[in-house]
C-alpha angles and dihedrals in degrees: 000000000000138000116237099221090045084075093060108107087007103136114242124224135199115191093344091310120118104230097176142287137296121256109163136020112203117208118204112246104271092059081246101128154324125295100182145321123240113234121189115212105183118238083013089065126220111321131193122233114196121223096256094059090055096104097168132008085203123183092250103028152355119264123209157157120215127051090233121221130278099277133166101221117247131249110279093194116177106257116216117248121215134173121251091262094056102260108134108229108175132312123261116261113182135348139229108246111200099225096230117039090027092227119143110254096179141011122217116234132198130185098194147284111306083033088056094043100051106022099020132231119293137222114230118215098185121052150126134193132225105231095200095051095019083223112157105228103208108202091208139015084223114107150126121292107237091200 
């Protein structure tokens, strides 16, 4: 698994050649899966690499394919999170990417400033989102700290 937020910085490679690093990672709406990561290469400008070109999310770099198209990276906004029942309990802050298939296995969840510093942020395992108010619905307050 990979943090999200851990890819951020890491250098991308096509055919052995560094074409720049990554500086954003887009997530389709449902919080599913990955759709592509931004690279900026410099002269070259930010560029868009589509899911399908991801070939490894390794330890040291990203591996792909394809050279991507010139993109300005969307707006990764913090979505609220609620409970099922309405009651806003944080907003979601990251995400665990599974390596291979590219799906979210977690979502990272703070509940603000003074929560995350004494008890730590959380990754939440069962969730849905709400696509007309892009709301996170968390089933259950339960989850793993993140420390």
């Amino acid at each position: 698994m990979r943090n999200m937020k851990a890819l951020i910085g890491r250098p991308v490679l096509m055919n052995g050649e560094p074409i720049g690093h990554v500086t954003n990672v887009e997530l389709d709406e449902a919080l599913a899966r990955m759709n592509a990561l931004y690279v900026d290469g410099g002269f070259s400008g930010t560029r868009r690499i589509g899911r399908h070109a991801v070939r490894l999310l390794g330890e040291v770099s990203v591996l792909v394919d394809d050279f991507g198209k010139r993109a300005r990276p969307k707006d990764n906004a913090l979505r609220r999170a609620r409970t099922s029942d309405g009651c806003r309990v944080g907003a979601v802050t990251g995400a665990l990417l599974d390596e291979e298939t590219l799906e979210v296995k977690a979502l990272e969840l703070s509940r603000g400033y003074f929560d995350d510093l004494f008890t730590g942020r959380q990754w939440v395992t069962r969730y849905a989102v709400n696509l007309a108010s892009g709301d996170v619905l968390i089933e259950s307050e339960g989850g793993t700290d993140h420390g």
